[in-house]
Coordinates of C-alpha atoms in Angstrom, one line a residue:
M253 CA -27.8 13.2 -0.8
A254 CA -30.9 11.8 1.4
D255 CA -30.9 13.8 4.6
A256 CA -28.2 12.1 7.1
A257 CA -31.4 11.8 9.6
G258 CA -33.7 10.8 7.0
P259 CA -35.3 7.1 6.6
G260 CA -33.7 7.0 2.9
R261 CA -30.3 7.6 3.8
D262 CA -28.7 3.7 3.5
T263 CA -30.9 3.4 0.4
A264 CA -29.3 6.5 -1.2
Y265 CA -25.8 5.8 -0.5
M266 CA -26.3 2.1 -1.0
R267 CA -27.6 3.4 -4.7
V268 CA -24.3 5.5 -5.2
A269 CA -22.3 2.3 -4.2
L270 CA -23.8 0.2 -6.9
E271 CA -23.1 3.2 -9.5
H272 CA -19.5 2.2 -8.7
A273 CA -20.4 -1.5 -8.8
A274 CA -21.9 -1.6 -12.4
A275 CA -18.5 0.4 -13.3
A276 CA -16.3 -2.1 -12.2
G277 CA -18.3 -4.7 -13.8
A278 CA -18.0 -2.4 -17.6
R279 CA -14.3 -2.9 -16.6
G280 CA -14.3 -6.5 -16.3
E281 CA -13.8 -6.6 -12.7
V282 CA -16.3 -8.5 -10.1
P283 CA -19.0 -5.8 -9.6
V284 CA -18.8 -5.1 -6.1
G285 CA -19.1 -1.0 -4.8
A286 CA -18.7 1.1 -2.2
V287 CA -19.2 4.4 -0.3
L288 CA -17.4 5.7 2.6
V289 CA -19.6 8.2 4.6
H290 CA -18.8 10.3 7.6
G291 CA -21.5 12.8 9.1
A292 CA -23.7 13.3 5.8
D293 CA -20.6 13.7 3.5
I294 CA -19.2 10.6 1.1
I295 CA -15.4 10.9 2.1
A296 CA -14.4 8.0 0.1
T297 CA -15.7 5.7 -2.9
G298 CA -14.0 2.1 -3.8
A299 CA -15.0 -0.6 -6.8
N300 CA -13.1 -4.1 -7.3
A301 CA -10.2 -3.6 -9.0
P302 CA -8.0 -6.7 -8.1
I303 CA -7.2 -7.9 -11.8
A304 CA -6.2 -4.2 -13.1
S305 CA -4.3 -3.6 -10.3
H306 CA -2.9 -6.8 -10.1
D307 CA -3.5 -6.5 -6.4
P308 CA -5.5 -9.3 -4.6
T309 CA -6.3 -6.8 -1.5
A310 CA -8.2 -4.5 -4.2
H311 CA -11.6 -5.0 -2.9
A312 CA -13.9 -2.5 -3.1
E313 CA -14.2 -2.1 0.9
I314 CA -10.2 -1.5 0.7
E315 CA -10.2 0.9 -2.0
A316 CA -12.6 2.9 -0.1
L317 CA -10.7 2.3 3.3
R318 CA -7.4 3.8 1.7
A319 CA -9.1 6.7 0.1
G320 CA -11.0 7.4 3.6
G321 CA -8.0 7.5 5.2
R322 CA -6.1 10.0 3.2
A323 CA -9.4 11.9 3.2
L324 CA -9.4 12.4 6.9
G325 CA -5.5 12.2 7.6
S326 CA -6.3 9.2 9.8
Y327 CA -6.4 5.6 9.3
R328 CA -9.1 5.6 12.3
L329 CA -12.3 6.3 10.2
T330 CA -14.4 6.6 13.6
D331 CA -18.0 7.7 12.9
S332 CA -18.1 7.1 9.3
T333 CA -20.4 4.3 7.5
L334 CA -19.4 1.8 5.1
Y335 CA -21.9 0.8 2.2
V336 CA -21.2 -1.4 -0.2
T337 CA -22.8 -3.5 -2.4
L338 CA -21.9 -7.5 -0.6
E339 CA -21.3 -8.9 2.2
P340 CA -17.4 -8.3 2.9
C341 CA -14.7 -11.2 3.2
V342 CA -13.1 -12.1 5.9
M343 CA -10.2 -9.8 4.9
C344 CA -12.3 -7.2 4.0
A345 CA -14.2 -7.7 7.8
A346 CA -11.2 -7.5 9.2
A347 CA -9.9 -4.1 7.9
I348 CA -13.0 -2.6 8.2
V349 CA -12.9 -3.5 12.2
H350 CA -9.0 -2.1 12.3
A351 CA -10.0 1.0 10.7
R352 CA -12.9 2.0 13.7
V353 CA -15.7 2.1 11.0
R354 CA -18.8 2.7 13.1
R355 CA -21.6 1.5 10.9
L356 CA -21.2 -1.6 8.4
V357 CA -24.4 -1.6 5.6
F358 CA -24.2 -4.2 2.8
G359 CA -26.5 -5.4 0.4
A360 CA -26.1 -9.0 -0.8
W361 CA -25.4 -11.6 0.9
D362 CA -22.4 -13.5 0.0
P363 CA -22.6 -17.8 0.8
R364 CA -19.5 -18.3 -0.4
A365 CA -17.3 -16.0 1.5
G366 CA -19.4 -13.6 3.8
A367 CA -17.9 -12.8 6.8
A368 CA -20.7 -11.0 8.5
G369 CA -23.0 -14.0 8.8
S370 CA -22.6 -16.0 6.0
I371 CA -19.6 -18.3 6.6
T372 CA -18.5 -16.8 9.3
D373 CA -19.3 -13.3 11.2
V374 CA -15.9 -11.7 12.2
F375 CA -17.9 -8.5 13.7
A376 CA -19.1 -10.5 16.4
L377 CA -15.7 -12.4 17.3
P378 CA -15.5 -11.3 21.3
Q379 CA -11.6 -10.7 21.3
L380 CA -11.3 -7.8 18.9
N381 CA -11.3 -4.7 20.5
H382 CA -13.8 -2.5 18.0
R383 CA -17.8 -3.2 17.4
V384 CA -19.2 -2.5 14.2
D385 CA -22.8 -1.6 13.9
V386 CA -23.7 -4.4 10.9
F387 CA -26.9 -4.0 8.9
G388 CA -27.6 -6.3 5.6
G389 CA -29.7 -6.4 2.9
V390 CA -30.3 -3.0 1.6
L391 CA -31.6 -3.2 -2.1
M392 CA -30.6 -7.0 -1.7
E393 CA -32.4 -8.0 -4.5
E394 CA -30.5 -5.0 -6.9
C395 CA -27.0 -5.9 -5.6
A396 CA -27.4 -9.6 -6.0
G397 CA -28.8 -9.0 -9.5
L398 CA -26.0 -7.1 -11.0
L399 CA -24.0 -10.3 -9.6
Q400 CA -25.7 -12.8 -11.0
R401 CA -26.1 -11.4 -14.3
F402 CA -22.3 -10.2 -14.4
F403 CA -21.6 -14.4 -13.7
A404 CA -24.2 -15.3 -16.0
E405 CA -23.0 -13.6 -19.0
R406 CA -19.1 -15.4 -18.4
R407 CA -20.7 -18.9 -18.2

């Protein structure tokens, strides 16, 4: 993995998230992947699985947060960074705040359901008791392209 302090860190972790997204797409799920990093270590990953699991909450972010909580033995994922290939929805954004994730890095913007600035910005709500540092657009073209190809094949 890239040096924890190096400039390629976000890109390297996003590439891992893209691998998980591609795997979800191969299973017929919407291709979204997530990677949870604590320090320089990947402690959890996730990929969309609502169809296979019959669980509407089984988004990539939620899967990674659940696995991260188990890995750290706590629902508070302080000092962690979540990498996800698509801008989180409202449900996932709220879960990220509740989990006390320090930093969110995402790839493609979601103009239909994105809650980090596209349709709303959950992370900017002043009433919430935790702030997440949010950065979007990392490998945006690759992340968006994966989604566009997935949906084009289904049309």
